[in-house]
Structure formats: C-alpha cells, structure tokens
PDB file of C-alpha atoms in Angstrom:
ATOM      1  CA  MET A 167       0.000   0.000   0.000  1.00 43.00           C
ATOM      2  CA  ALA A 168       2.787   2.432   0.833  1.00 44.00           C
ATOM      3  CA  ALA A 169       4.386   1.848  -2.547  1.00 43.00           C
ATOM      4  CA  GLU A 170       1.087   2.502  -4.310  1.00 42.00           C
ATOM      5  CA  ARG A 171       0.573   5.711  -2.323  1.00 42.00           C
ATOM      6  CA  MET A 172       4.029   6.877  -3.370  1.00 43.00           C
ATOM      7  CA  LYS A 173       3.239   6.216  -7.025  1.00 39.00           C
ATOM      8  CA  ILE A 174      -0.033   8.148  -6.838  1.00 35.00           C
ATOM      9  CA  ILE A 175       1.609  11.091  -5.085  1.00 36.00           C
ATOM     10  CA  PHE A 176       4.444  11.387  -7.535  1.00 38.00           C
ATOM     11  CA  GLN A 177       2.256  10.909 -10.616  1.00 36.00           C
ATOM     12  CA  HIS A 178       0.014  13.654  -9.257  1.00 36.00           C
ATOM     13  CA  LEU A 179       3.114  15.834  -9.131  1.00 35.00           C
ATOM     14  CA  HIS A 180       3.598  15.325 -12.890  1.00 34.00           C
ATOM     15  CA  ARG A 181       6.316  12.738 -12.759  1.00 35.00           C
ATOM     16  CA  ARG A 182       6.840  10.326 -15.657  1.00 33.00           C
ATOM     17  CA  PRO A 183       4.540   7.278 -15.779  1.00 31.00           C
ATOM     18  CA  ASP A 184       6.060   3.877 -15.023  1.00 32.00           C
ATOM     19  CA  ASP A 185       6.095   2.746 -18.646  1.00 30.00           C
ATOM     20  CA  ALA A 186       8.502   5.582 -19.484  1.00 29.00           C
ATOM     21  CA  PHE A 187      11.135   4.084 -17.204  1.00 27.00           C
ATOM     22  CA  THR A 188      13.622   2.025 -19.196  1.00 29.00           C
ATOM     23  CA  PRO A 189      16.858   1.234 -17.361  1.00 30.00           C
ATOM     24  CA  SER A 190      19.421   1.237 -20.157  1.00 29.00           C
ATOM     25  CA  PHE A 191      22.787   2.869 -20.408  1.00 30.00           C
ATOM     26  CA  SER A 192      25.691   3.448 -22.743  1.00 31.00           C
ATOM     27  CA  GLU A 193      28.641   5.082 -20.983  1.00 33.00           C
ATOM     28  CA  THR A 194      30.139   6.298 -24.268  1.00 31.00           C
ATOM     29  CA  ALA A 195      26.885   7.717 -25.569  1.00 32.00           C
ATOM     30  CA  ALA A 196      26.008   9.396 -22.292  1.00 37.00           C
ATOM     31  CA  VAL A 197      29.389  11.079 -21.956  1.00 37.00           C
ATOM     32  CA  ALA A 198      29.345  12.120 -25.588  1.00 34.00           C
ATOM     33  CA  SER A 199      26.081  13.989 -25.046  1.00 40.00           C
ATOM     34  CA  TYR A 200      27.901  16.388 -22.700  1.00 44.00           C
ATOM     35  CA  PRO A 201      30.624  18.063 -24.767  1.00 48.00           C
ATOM     36  CA  THR A 202      33.452  19.597 -22.799  1.00 49.00           C
ATOM     37  CA  THR A 203      35.919  22.182 -23.968  1.00 51.00           C
ATOM     38  CA  ASP A 204      39.677  21.883 -24.207  1.00 62.00           C
ATOM     39  CA  SER A 205      40.997  19.442 -21.595  1.00 87.00           C
ATOM     40  CA  TYR A 206      38.080  19.788 -19.169  1.00 96.00           C
ATOM     41  CA  ARG A 207      36.220  16.601 -18.301  1.00 97.00           C
ATOM     42  CA  TYR A 208      34.541  17.160 -14.944  1.00 98.00           C
ATOM     43  CA  THR A 209      33.226  20.705 -15.425  1.00 98.00           C
ATOM     44  CA  LEU A 210      31.188  22.329 -18.168  1.00 98.00           C
ATOM     45  CA  SER A 211      31.723  25.688 -19.797  1.00 95.00           C
ATOM     46  CA  ASN A 212      29.946  28.218 -17.594  1.00 96.00           C
ATOM     47  CA  PRO A 213      30.946  31.817 -16.791  1.00 96.00           C
ATOM     48  CA  LEU A 214      30.204  31.311 -13.098  1.00 98.00           C
ATOM     49  CA  LEU A 215      33.393  29.296 -12.556  1.00 98.00           C
ATOM     50  CA  SER A 216      36.749  30.965 -13.099  1.00 97.00           C
ATOM     51  CA  LYS A 217      39.498  29.099 -14.908  1.00 97.00           C
ATOM     52  CA  SER A 218      41.327  28.566 -11.626  1.00 98.00           C
ATOM     53  CA  GLN A 219      38.174  27.114 -10.020  1.00 98.00           C
ATOM     54  CA  ARG A 220      37.640  24.749 -12.938  1.00 98.00           C
ATOM     55  CA  ASP A 221      41.268  23.724 -12.863  1.00 98.00           C
ATOM     56  CA  PHE A 222      41.076  23.051  -9.124  1.00 98.00           C
ATOM     57  CA  TYR A 223      37.983  20.863  -9.437  1.00 98.00           C
ATOM     58  CA  GLU A 224      39.409  19.011 -12.417  1.00 98.00           C
ATOM     59  CA  GLU A 225      42.555  18.200 -10.452  1.00 98.00           C
ATOM     60  CA  ASN A 226      41.104  17.608  -6.988  1.00 98.00           C
ATOM     61  CA  GLY A 227      37.458  16.613  -7.447  1.00 98.00           C
ATOM     62  CA  TYR A 228      35.989  19.207  -5.084  1.00 98.00           C
ATOM     63  CA  LEU A 229      35.534  22.966  -4.783  1.00 98.00           C
ATOM     64  CA  VAL A 230      34.578  25.070  -1.733  1.00 98.00           C
ATOM     65  CA  ILE A 231      32.469  28.200  -2.261  1.00 98.00           C
ATOM     66  CA  PRO A 232      32.541  30.481   0.812  1.00 98.00           C
ATOM     67  CA  LYS A 233      29.329  31.805   2.423  1.00 98.00           C
ATOM     68  CA  LEU A 234      26.981  30.570  -0.269  1.00 98.00           C
ATOM     69  CA  ILE A 235      24.006  30.157   2.102  1.00 98.00           C
ATOM     70  CA  ASP A 236      22.803  32.928   4.423  1.00 98.00           C
ATOM     71  CA  ASP A 237      22.748  32.458   8.202  1.00 98.00           C
ATOM     72  CA  ASP A 238      18.997  33.163   8.453  1.00 98.00           C
ATOM     73  CA  LEU A 239      18.150  30.334   6.075  1.00 98.00           C
ATOM     74  CA  ILE A 240      20.499  27.957   7.884  1.00 98.00           C
ATOM     75  CA  GLU A 241      18.733  28.780  11.147  1.00 98.00           C
ATOM     76  CA  GLU A 242      15.402  28.038   9.461  1.00 98.00           C
ATOM     77  CA  PHE A 243      16.746  24.622   8.449  1.00 98.00           C
ATOM     78  CA  ARG A 244      17.998  23.994  11.977  1.00 97.00           C
ATOM     79  CA  GLN A 245      14.641  24.771  13.575  1.00 97.00           C
ATOM     80  CA  ARG A 246      12.822  22.611  11.026  1.00 97.00           C
ATOM     81  CA  PHE A 247      15.102  19.682  11.790  1.00 96.00           C
ATOM     82  CA  LEU A 248      14.545  20.072  15.545  1.00 96.00           C
ATOM     83  CA  GLY A 249      10.805  20.157  14.989  1.00 96.00           C
ATOM     84  CA  ILE A 250      10.914  16.958  12.955  1.00 96.00           C
ATOM     85  CA  CYS A 251      13.064  15.213  15.576  1.00 93.00           C
ATOM     86  CA  ASP A 252      10.746  16.284  18.397  1.00 93.00           C
ATOM     87  CA  GLY A 253       7.646  15.155  16.509  1.00 92.00           C
ATOM     88  CA  ARG A 254       6.177  18.648  16.392  1.00 94.00           C
ATOM     89  CA  ILE A 255       6.424  18.542  12.593  1.00 95.00           C
ATOM     90  CA  PRO A 256       5.212  15.392  10.785  1.00 94.00           C
ATOM     91  CA  LYS A 257       8.071  13.612   9.015  1.00 92.00           C
ATOM     92  CA  GLY A 258       5.854  12.467   6.145  1.00 91.00           C
ATOM     93  CA  ASN A 259       7.919  10.451   3.661  1.00 88.00           C
ATOM     94  CA  MET A 260      11.201  11.659   5.139  1.00 93.00           C
ATOM     95  CA  THR A 261      13.459   9.095   6.820  1.00 89.00           C
ATOM     96  CA  LEU A 262      14.925   9.693  10.273  1.00 91.00           C
ATOM     97  CA  MET A 263      18.103   7.707  10.988  1.00 87.00           C
ATOM     98  CA  LYS A 264      19.075   6.779  14.568  1.00 83.00           C
ATOM     99  CA  ASP A 265      22.651   6.595  15.793  1.00 75.00           C
ATOM    100  CA  VAL A 266      23.444   2.930  16.417  1.00 70.00           C
ATOM    101  CA  SER A 267      25.004   3.621  19.824  1.00 62.00           C
ATOM    102  CA  LEU A 268      21.948   5.513  21.084  1.00 60.00           C
ATOM    103  CA  ARG A 269      19.029   3.424  19.805  1.00 59.00           C
ATOM    104  CA  ASN A 270      18.404   1.538  23.024  1.00 60.00           C
ATOM    105  CA  THR A 271      18.891   4.472  25.354  1.00 66.00           C
ATOM    106  CA  ASP A 272      16.378   6.971  26.651  1.00 69.00           C
ATOM    107  CA  VAL A 273      17.712   9.913  24.631  1.00 74.00           C
ATOM    108  CA  LYS A 274      15.223  11.679  22.396  1.00 77.00           C
ATOM    109  CA  GLY A 275      14.943  14.200  19.583  1.00 79.00           C
ATOM    110  CA  GLU A 276      18.127  15.795  18.349  1.00 84.00           C
ATOM    111  CA  PHE A 277      20.239  13.514  20.546  1.00 82.00           C
ATOM    112  CA  LEU A 278      18.832  10.349  18.942  1.00 84.00           C
ATOM    113  CA  TYR A 279      18.736  11.175  15.248  1.00 89.00           C
ATOM    114  CA  TYR A 280      21.880  11.714  13.223  1.00 88.00           C
ATOM    115  CA  LYS A 281      20.225  12.278   9.867  1.00 92.00           C
ATOM    116  CA  VAL A 282      16.984  13.130   8.083  1.00 95.00           C
ATOM    117  CA  GLN A 283      16.834  12.010   4.469  1.00 93.00           C
ATOM    118  CA  ASP A 284      14.613  12.600   1.442  1.00 94.00           C
ATOM    119  CA  PHE A 285      13.226  16.024   2.237  1.00 96.00           C
ATOM    120  CA  VAL A 286      12.864  17.111  -1.405  1.00 96.00           C
ATOM    121  CA  TRP A 287       9.139  17.847  -0.897  1.00 96.00           C
ATOM    122  CA  ASP A 288       9.402  19.411   2.569  1.00 97.00           C
ATOM    123  CA  GLU A 289       8.255  23.024   2.355  1.00 96.00           C
ATOM    124  CA  VAL A 290      11.203  24.352   4.389  1.00 98.00           C
ATOM    125  CA  LEU A 291      14.158  22.028   3.814  1.00 98.00           C
ATOM    126  CA  SER A 292      13.462  21.911   0.063  1.00 98.00           C
ATOM    127  CA  LYS A 293      14.501  25.563  -0.063  1.00 98.00           C
ATOM    128  CA  TYR A 294      18.038  24.218   0.020  1.00 98.00           C
ATOM    129  CA  ILE A 295      17.782  21.874  -2.948  1.00 98.00           C
ATOM    130  CA  LEU A 296      16.009  24.586  -4.973  1.00 98.00           C
ATOM    131  CA  HIS A 297      18.261  27.455  -3.869  1.00 98.00           C
ATOM    132  CA  PRO A 298      19.185  29.476  -6.984  1.00 98.00           C
ATOM    133  CA  LYS A 299      22.787  30.003  -5.858  1.00 98.00           C
ATOM    134  CA  VAL A 300      23.270  26.284  -5.238  1.00 98.00           C
ATOM    135  CA  LEU A 301      21.708  25.364  -8.580  1.00 98.00           C
ATOM    136  CA  ASP A 302      23.814  27.935 -10.431  1.00 98.00           C
ATOM    137  CA  TYR A 303      26.942  26.122  -9.280  1.00 98.00           C
ATOM    138  CA  VAL A 304      25.434  22.668  -9.781  1.00 98.00           C
ATOM    139  CA  GLU A 305      24.773  23.596 -13.395  1.00 98.00           C
ATOM    140  CA  CYS A 306      28.535  23.979 -13.910  1.00 98.00           C
ATOM    141  CA  PHE A 307      28.844  20.222 -13.364  1.00 98.00           C
ATOM    142  CA  THR A 308      25.544  18.764 -14.590  1.00 98.00           C
ATOM    143  CA  GLY A 309      24.326  21.120 -17.279  1.00 98.00           C
ATOM    144  CA  PRO A 310      20.978  22.988 -17.290  1.00 98.00           C
ATOM    145  CA  ASN A 311      18.636  20.030 -16.619  1.00 98.00           C
ATOM    146  CA  ILE A 312      19.059  19.194 -12.945  1.00 98.00           C
ATOM    147  CA  LYS A 313      17.455  16.477 -10.834  1.00 98.00           C
ATOM    148  CA  ALA A 314      17.808  16.564  -7.038  1.00 98.00           C
ATOM    149  CA  MET A 315      18.306  12.888  -6.140  1.00 97.00           C
ATOM    150  CA  HIS A 316      19.459  12.491  -2.543  1.00 96.00           C
ATOM    151  CA  SER A 317      18.813  15.057   0.189  1.00 97.00           C
ATOM    152  CA  MET A 318      20.171  14.896   3.739  1.00 96.00           C
ATOM    153  CA  LEU A 319      20.454  17.023   6.839  1.00 97.00           C
ATOM    154  CA  ILE A 320      23.303  15.435   8.786  1.00 95.00           C
ATOM    155  CA  ASN A 321      23.390  15.870  12.544  1.00 94.00           C
ATOM    156  CA  LYS A 322      26.711  14.467  13.755  1.00 91.00           C
ATOM    157  CA  PRO A 323      26.205  14.059  17.508  1.00 86.00           C
ATOM    158  CA  PRO A 324      28.815  14.295  20.243  1.00 86.00           C
ATOM    159  CA  ASP A 325      30.500  10.906  20.074  1.00 81.00           C
ATOM    160  CA  SER A 326      29.214   8.444  22.658  1.00 72.00           C
ATOM    161  CA  GLY A 327      32.694   7.006  23.114  1.00 74.00           C
ATOM    162  CA  LYS A 328      32.003   4.181  20.668  1.00 69.00           C
ATOM    163  CA  MET A 329      33.212   6.192  17.631  1.00 69.00           C
ATOM    164  CA  THR A 330      29.893   5.726  15.835  1.00 68.00           C
ATOM    165  CA  SER A 331      29.917   9.390  14.816  1.00 71.00           C
ATOM    166  CA  LYS A 332      32.778   8.567  12.448  1.00 80.00           C
ATOM    167  CA  HIS A 333      31.788   8.177   8.788  1.00 82.00           C
ATOM    168  CA  PRO A 334      34.139   5.748   7.020  1.00 87.00           C
ATOM    169  CA  LEU A 335      35.867   6.611   3.767  1.00 93.00           C
ATOM    170  CA  HIS A 336      33.569   5.949   0.826  1.00 94.00           C
ATOM    171  CA  GLN A 337      32.523   7.036  -2.650  1.00 97.00           C
ATOM    172  CA  ASP A 338      28.983   8.317  -3.065  1.00 96.00           C
ATOM    173  CA  LEU A 339      28.576   6.653  -6.470  1.00 97.00           C
ATOM    174  CA  HIS A 340      28.404   3.337  -4.597  1.00 94.00           C
ATOM    175  CA  TYR A 341      24.830   4.279  -3.651  1.00 93.00           C
ATOM    176  CA  PHE A 342      23.625   5.523  -7.059  1.00 96.00           C
ATOM    177  CA  PRO A 343      22.295   3.348  -9.921  1.00 96.00           C
ATOM    178  CA  PHE A 344      22.604   6.046 -12.573  1.00 97.00           C
ATOM    179  CA  ARG A 345      25.362   7.364 -14.803  1.00 97.00           C
ATOM    180  CA  PRO A 346      27.497   9.026 -16.099  1.00 98.00           C
ATOM    181  CA  ALA A 347      29.364   9.794 -12.878  1.00 98.00           C
ATOM    182  CA  ASP A 348      30.865  12.987 -14.284  1.00 98.00           C
ATOM    183  CA  ARG A 349      27.412  14.566 -14.512  1.00 98.00           C
ATOM    184  CA  ILE A 350      26.625  13.926 -10.839  1.00 98.00           C
ATOM    185  CA  VAL A 351      27.692  16.323  -8.097  1.00 98.00           C
ATOM    186  CA  ALA A 352      27.168  16.711  -4.351  1.00 98.00           C
ATOM    187  CA  SER A 353      26.452  20.010  -2.644  1.00 98.00           C
ATOM    188  CA  TRP A 354      27.338  20.008   1.088  1.00 98.00           C
ATOM    189  CA  THR A 355      26.813  23.120   3.224  1.00 98.00           C
ATOM    190  CA  ALA A 356      28.205  23.593   6.720  1.00 98.00           C
ATOM    191  CA  MET A 357      25.518  24.751   9.158  1.00 98.00           C
ATOM    192  CA  GLU A 358      28.203  25.858  11.628  1.00 97.00           C
ATOM    193  CA  ARG A 359      31.974  26.044  11.732  1.00 97.00           C
ATOM    194  CA  VAL A 360      33.437  22.600  11.032  1.00 97.00           C
ATOM    195  CA  ASN A 361      36.938  21.323  11.705  1.00 97.00           C
ATOM    196  CA  GLU A 362      38.670  18.198  13.020  1.00 96.00           C
ATOM    197  CA  ASP A 363      37.254  18.750  16.507  1.00 96.00           C
ATOM    198  CA  ASN A 364      33.647  18.227  15.456  1.00 95.00           C
ATOM    199  CA  GLY A 365      34.252  15.840  12.567  1.00 95.00           C
ATOM    200  CA  CYS A 366      34.671  17.830   9.368  1.00 97.00           C
ATOM    201  CA  LEU A 367      34.755  16.197   5.959  1.00 97.00           C
ATOM    202  CA  VAL A 368      38.068  14.653   4.931  1.00 97.00           C
ATOM    203  CA  VAL A 369      38.920  13.948   1.294  1.00 98.00           C
ATOM    204  CA  ILE A 370      41.572  12.301  -0.847  1.00 97.00           C
ATOM    205  CA  PRO A 371      42.180  14.921  -3.545  1.00 98.00           C
ATOM    206  CA  GLY A 372      42.358  13.514  -7.050  1.00 97.00           C
ATOM    207  CA  SER A 373      40.698  10.219  -6.140  1.00 97.00           C
ATOM    208  CA  HIS A 374      37.751  11.165  -8.386  1.00 98.00           C
ATOM    209  CA  LYS A 375      39.964  10.244 -11.348  1.00 97.00           C
ATOM    210  CA  GLY A 376      39.840   6.580 -10.308  1.00 95.00           C
ATOM    211  CA  ASN A 377      37.097   3.977 -10.510  1.00 95.00           C
ATOM    212  CA  LEU A 378      34.212   2.978  -8.295  1.00 95.00           C
ATOM    213  CA  LEU A 379      35.690   0.589  -5.730  1.00 94.00           C
ATOM    214  CA  PRO A 380      34.095  -2.280  -3.770  1.00 91.00           C
ATOM    215  CA  HIS A 381      32.429  -1.157  -0.530  1.00 90.00           C
ATOM    216  CA  ASP A 382      31.292  -3.012   2.568  1.00 81.00           C
ATOM    217  CA  TYR A 383      30.829  -2.452   6.285  1.00 76.00           C
ATOM    218  CA  PRO A 384      34.096  -1.665   8.057  1.00 77.00           C
ATOM    219  CA  LYS A 385      35.470  -4.369  10.325  1.00 75.00           C
ATOM    220  CA  TRP A 386      35.442  -2.179  13.432  1.00 62.00           C
ATOM    221  CA  ASP A 387      35.153  -3.361  17.017  1.00 58.00           C
ATOM    222  CA  HIS A 388      32.769  -0.499  17.682  1.00 60.00           C
ATOM    223  CA  GLY A 389      29.395  -0.108  15.992  1.00 63.00           C
ATOM    224  CA  VAL A 390      28.653   1.479  12.651  1.00 65.00           C
ATOM    225  CA  ASN A 391      25.498   3.193  11.458  1.00 65.00           C
ATOM    226  CA  LYS A 392      23.190   1.658   8.864  1.00 68.00           C
ATOM    227  CA  ALA A 393      24.498   1.741   5.266  1.00 69.00           C
ATOM    228  CA  PHE A 394      27.834   3.259   6.358  1.00 74.00           C
ATOM    229  CA  HIS A 395      29.915   1.266   3.878  1.00 74.00           C
ATOM    230  CA  ARG A 396      33.566   2.010   3.193  1.00 87.00           C
ATOM    231  CA  VAL A 397      36.367   1.342   0.742  1.00 89.00           C
ATOM    232  CA  GLU A 398      39.201  -0.847   1.970  1.00 84.00           C
ATOM    233  CA  GLY A 399      42.902  -0.064   1.795  1.00 83.00           C
ATOM    234  CA  TYR A 400      42.873   3.698   2.416  1.00 87.00           C
ATOM    235  CA  GLU A 401      43.138   3.707   6.212  1.00 78.00           C
ATOM    236  CA  ASP A 402      46.686   5.100   6.178  1.00 84.00           C
ATOM    237  CA  HIS A 403      46.299   7.333   3.132  1.00 89.00           C
ATOM    238  CA  PRO A 404      46.940  11.063   3.709  1.00 92.00           C
ATOM    239  CA  LEU A 405      43.628  12.888   4.112  1.00 95.00           C
ATOM    240  CA  VAL A 406      42.847  16.568   3.604  1.00 97.00           C
ATOM    241  CA  PRO A 407      40.405  18.009   6.181  1.00 97.00           C
ATOM    242  CA  LEU A 408      37.942  20.567   4.834  1.00 98.00           C
ATOM    243  CA  HIS A 409      37.716  23.349   7.401  1.00 98.00           C
ATOM    244  CA  MET A 410      34.586  25.346   6.636  1.00 98.00           C
ATOM    245  CA  GLU A 411      32.659  28.235   8.098  1.00 98.00           C
ATOM    246  CA  LYS A 412      28.899  28.441   8.507  1.00 98.00           C
ATOM    247  CA  GLY A 413      27.320  28.797   5.058  1.00 98.00           C
ATOM    248  CA  ASP A 414      30.372  27.553   3.140  1.00 98.00           C
ATOM    249  CA  THR A 415      29.466  24.956   0.529  1.00 98.00           C
ATOM    250  CA  VAL A 416      31.616  22.267  -1.034  1.00 98.00           C
ATOM    251  CA  PHE A 417      30.753  20.681  -4.379  1.00 98.00           C
ATOM    252  CA  PHE A 418      32.356  17.314  -5.062  1.00 98.00           C
ATOM    253  CA  HIS A 419      32.462  14.452  -7.544  1.00 98.00           C
ATOM    254  CA  PRO A 420      30.703  11.141  -6.656  1.00 98.00           C
ATOM    255  CA  ILE A 421      33.896   9.082  -7.053  1.00 98.00           C
ATOM    256  CA  LEU A 422      35.909  11.309  -4.700  1.00 98.00           C
ATOM    257  CA  ILE A 423      36.925   9.241  -1.674  1.00 97.00           C
ATOM    258  CA  HIS A 424      35.807  11.072   1.456  1.00 96.00           C
ATOM    259  CA  GLY A 425      34.462  10.598   4.955  1.00 94.00           C
ATOM    260  CA  SER A 426      34.414  12.399   8.292  1.00 93.00           C
ATOM    261  CA  GLY A 427      35.956  11.946  11.723  1.00 90.00           C
ATOM    262  CA  ILE A 428      34.341  11.627  15.134  1.00 89.00           C
ATOM    263  CA  ASN A 429      32.751  14.589  16.861  1.00 92.00           C
ATOM    264  CA  LYS A 430      34.943  15.219  19.901  1.00 93.00           C
ATOM    265  CA  THR A 431      32.961  18.248  21.083  1.00 94.00           C
ATOM    266  CA  LYS A 432      29.878  18.416  23.288  1.00 91.00           C
ATOM    267  CA  GLY A 433      27.814  20.047  20.540  1.00 92.00           C
ATOM    268  CA  PHE A 434      26.304  18.826  17.292  1.00 92.00           C
ATOM    269  CA  ARG A 435      27.844  19.268  13.851  1.00 95.00           C
ATOM    270  CA  LYS A 436      25.125  19.909  11.332  1.00 97.00           C
ATOM    271  CA  ALA A 437      25.335  20.087   7.555  1.00 98.00           C
ATOM    272  CA  ILE A 438      22.735  20.063   4.799  1.00 98.00           C
ATOM    273  CA  SER A 439      23.414  18.296   1.545  1.00 98.00           C
ATOM    274  CA  CYS A 440      21.977  17.200  -1.769  1.00 98.00           C
ATOM    275  CA  HIS A 441      23.256  15.054  -4.632  1.00 98.00           C
ATOM    276  CA  TYR A 442      22.250  16.241  -8.067  1.00 98.00           C
ATOM    277  CA  GLY A 443      22.366  14.536 -11.421  1.00 98.00           C
ATOM    278  CA  ALA A 444      21.836  15.756 -14.952  1.00 98.00           C
ATOM    279  CA  SER A 445      18.336  14.650 -15.869  1.00 97.00           C
ATOM    280  CA  GLU A 446      19.898  13.179 -19.019  1.00 97.00           C
ATOM    281  CA  CYS A 447      21.570  10.538 -16.809  1.00 98.00           C
ATOM    282  CA  GLU A 448      20.264   7.006 -17.251  1.00 97.00           C
ATOM    283  CA  TYR A 449      19.643   4.168 -14.839  1.00 96.00           C
ATOM    284  CA  ILE A 450      21.836   1.078 -14.871  1.00 96.00           C
ATOM    285  CA  GLU A 451      21.402  -2.450 -13.565  1.00 95.00           C
ATOM    286  CA  VAL A 452      23.716  -3.157 -10.629  1.00 94.00           C
ATOM    287  CA  GLY A 453      23.166  -6.901 -10.281  1.00 93.00           C
ATOM    288  CA  GLY A 454      26.474  -8.699 -10.440  1.00 94.00           C
ATOM    289  CA  THR A 455      28.444  -5.504  -9.753  1.00 95.00           C
ATOM    290  CA  THR A 456      30.121  -4.152  -6.626  1.00 93.00           C
ATOM    291  CA  GLN A 457      26.887  -2.213  -5.941  1.00 95.00           C
ATOM    292  CA  GLU A 458      24.739  -5.308  -5.558  1.00 94.00           C
ATOM    293  CA  ASN A 459      25.237  -5.389  -1.770  1.00 92.00           C
ATOM    294  CA  ILE A 460      23.996  -1.845  -1.204  1.00 92.00           C
ATOM    295  CA  ALA A 461      21.104  -2.357  -3.615  1.00 93.00           C
ATOM    296  CA  LYS A 462      19.849  -5.339  -1.616  1.00 92.00           C
ATOM    297  CA  GLU A 463      20.300  -3.498   1.671  1.00 90.00           C
ATOM    298  CA  ILE A 464      18.352  -0.438   0.540  1.00 89.00           C
ATOM    299  CA  GLU A 465      15.578  -2.604  -0.888  1.00 91.00           C
ATOM    300  CA  GLU A 466      15.334  -4.433   2.465  1.00 90.00           C
ATOM    301  CA  MET A 467      15.200  -1.125   4.329  1.00 84.00           C
ATOM    302  CA  ALA A 468      12.354  -0.004   2.061  1.00 85.00           C
ATOM    303  CA  VAL A 469      10.399  -3.218   2.675  1.00 88.00           C
ATOM    304  CA  LYS A 470      10.495  -2.534   6.423  1.00 85.00           C
ATOM    305  CA  ARG A 471       8.697   0.723   5.638  1.00 81.00           C
ATOM    306  CA  GLY A 472       6.112  -1.109   3.548  1.00 87.00           C
ATOM    307  CA  ILE A 473       7.604  -0.093   0.197  1.00 86.00           C
ATOM    308  CA  HIS A 474       8.239  -2.904  -2.286  1.00 90.00           C
ATOM    309  CA  LEU A 475      10.269  -1.411  -5.109  1.00 91.00           C
ATOM    310  CA  ASP A 476      13.547  -2.339  -6.756  1.00 92.00           C
ATOM    311  CA  PHE A 477      16.726  -0.280  -6.335  1.00 93.00           C
ATOM    312  CA  GLN A 478      16.308   1.788  -9.505  1.00 93.00           C
ATOM    313  CA  SER A 479      12.637   2.485  -8.844  1.00 92.00           C
ATOM    314  CA  LEU A 480      13.377   3.628  -5.286  1.00 91.00           C
ATOM    315  CA  TRP A 481      15.766   6.224  -6.672  1.00 92.00           C
ATOM    316  CA  LYS A 482      13.300   7.220  -9.368  1.00 89.00           C
ATOM    317  CA  TYR A 483      10.640   8.081  -6.810  1.00 87.00           C
ATOM    318  CA  ARG A 484      12.840   9.873  -4.279  1.00 89.00           C
ATOM    319  CA  GLY A 485      14.114  12.588  -6.637  1.00 93.00           C
ATOM    320  CA  ARG A 486      12.716  15.930  -7.744  1.00 96.00           C
ATOM    321  CA  LEU A 487      13.320  18.085 -10.788  1.00 97.00           C
ATOM    322  CA  ALA A 488      15.146  21.181  -9.569  1.00 98.00           C
ATOM    323  CA  ARG A 489      15.820  23.059 -12.807  1.00 98.00           C
ATOM    324  CA  GLY A 490      15.290  22.644 -16.540  1.00 98.00           C
ATOM    325  CA  LYS A 491      13.609  19.624 -18.139  1.00 97.00           C
ATOM    326  CA  GLU A 492      12.990  16.125 -16.877  1.00 94.00           C
ATOM    327  CA  ILE A 493      14.449  13.735 -19.444  1.00 95.00           C
ATOM    328  CA  SER A 494      15.694  10.282 -18.408  1.00 93.00           C
ATOM    329  CA  LEU A 495      16.508  10.370 -14.714  1.00 92.00           C
TER     330      LEU A 495
END
C-alpha cells in the first residue's frame, strides 16, 4: 500500500509514468552527449566558474564556495530539523536515521537522530535543494537540466565514546544506480563552523579520477550506522580536512573518496546536503556488480517501511526536478 501511495503522489506531481522508465545505459553515448571544452572533463563551460576554479575541481574533485548560504536560512533549516526530531512537525515520507550507539537508550529528539533524508518535498528544507545560488553552481557540473536525487540534513552528535559518529571513507557513487558519474555532483553546506574537533569532511584529492571501488561495512570493534559502507585499503592514506565556516558549501564528484571523523565536542555538527544529477543521466542495472550489496540493503530497508520497489525504482521516486527539463533520470 505504501508503494502505491508513493506512485499516486508522484504521478500527481507530474512525474513520468512507469512505462517511461527504461533502465538502459551506454557510458560512451552518455558522456558524448555532454561536450566539454579543451581538456576539461569534470566541469562544463559556464561563466560562473573561473578558470582557476575549474582547474582546481578538475585536479582535486571538489571545490569550496565560501558563504553561499545565508545564516537566516540555515537557522530556518535547523529549527525545522529540531521540529521533525521532536515530533512537532510530521516527518511524512522523510526518513529519520538513529545513531546505532543511542538506539536503546532513553535519549530523544536531536540527541537520537543523526540524519533526516529525502526532504525534497518538505516546504522548508526543500529551499536548500532549490536554492538558486546552489543550482547555479550545480549547473557547472551537470548542465541545465538538474534532478535533485538524494537530500540529507546530517546531525553528527557528540561521540558516545564508541566512535559511531565517524563516517568511514567511501565514494557516493556506490549508492547511485545512474550514470554518467561525471554529470553527478554533491552540494554540502556547513551549518556551523566545522573542523577536526567536530568531525569535518576529509577527502583524498584527485581520487575522483579513479574507478568505483568495492564497498562493505568496516570491520570495526565499535558499531557502525546503517548503510555506512567504506572502501578498503585507504586507512593510512593522507587525508585533507575541509575546514569550513557556517554557510560555506563544497561541491564534489561522486567518485571522490571522502568521509568524516568523530565529533569530539559536546555540541552537534550539522550540515545540509543534496546530490544532483543531470536529468539526461540514465539508470543502470547493478546486479552482479560491486553495488549489488547496497542495492539489496536499501531494498530491504524499504520493505520494512512497507515499500516494495527495486533499487532503480526507489531512486526514481525519491528525486525531484530542480531546474530545466525532466528527461531520463
């Protein structure tokens, strides 16, 4: 029943009918449909980015834009999140994720939930995914037709002592059954000052030039949160911490290896994020690939919520057109 309700809701919102969904993909054809200029592969010609900014992203796979989001709007997001956690605001189809070390304790609200996902239709939080300044930069990586695919407000809590606030090194493409990777980009905005003390993002610059690697749960003695998969073999690799101020926004490639450390402070470290894809992207089958494990896990998580859809269909129904035309994605 829940799956049928989702279909009705999204069809009512002028989404494509089911028979228009054909998961097929040609990497060569898809990349060829996005011409780049000169030696640029990961960015598109757009006057918003300077040559030095394009060069930096091409080389490193990420780019920080200072003070992109105003403080007042960030505070609005914060209050909305608190209201959802406290139950004062209905969560609707949004997903609240509990920290594994706190599930069986008596903590509540903000202290219990480390993330709210899939807020693309929330009247307040959706202001982020539709923010003109964010979309202007996203367009430099995806082109003019933009689909918001994965939205999150991340609430990294003070670590319980079990290091569960640590997010292992991973590549976001592991979670996405659509391509090409070069036309997908993440937008991640700090909702307060972030550094190594409260668990800022850490990245391996240039790792976006590699391939999608196998992921699985880390073999840690302490717990790990649901779907926190990681890549193996990079534990001792030099990492670059991204120190950011409130409102700063980093855009990064989905193959960039990144993660975040534990929150050693007594406060929360909040960030709001969205992954965008060009709506010309196409779905792929992940059976028999390194993504098969995450596909099965996400499908099982959906079943527990009463939603019986396959991996590609789950992604199809959780996105929202943010700018331009809806084409394939």
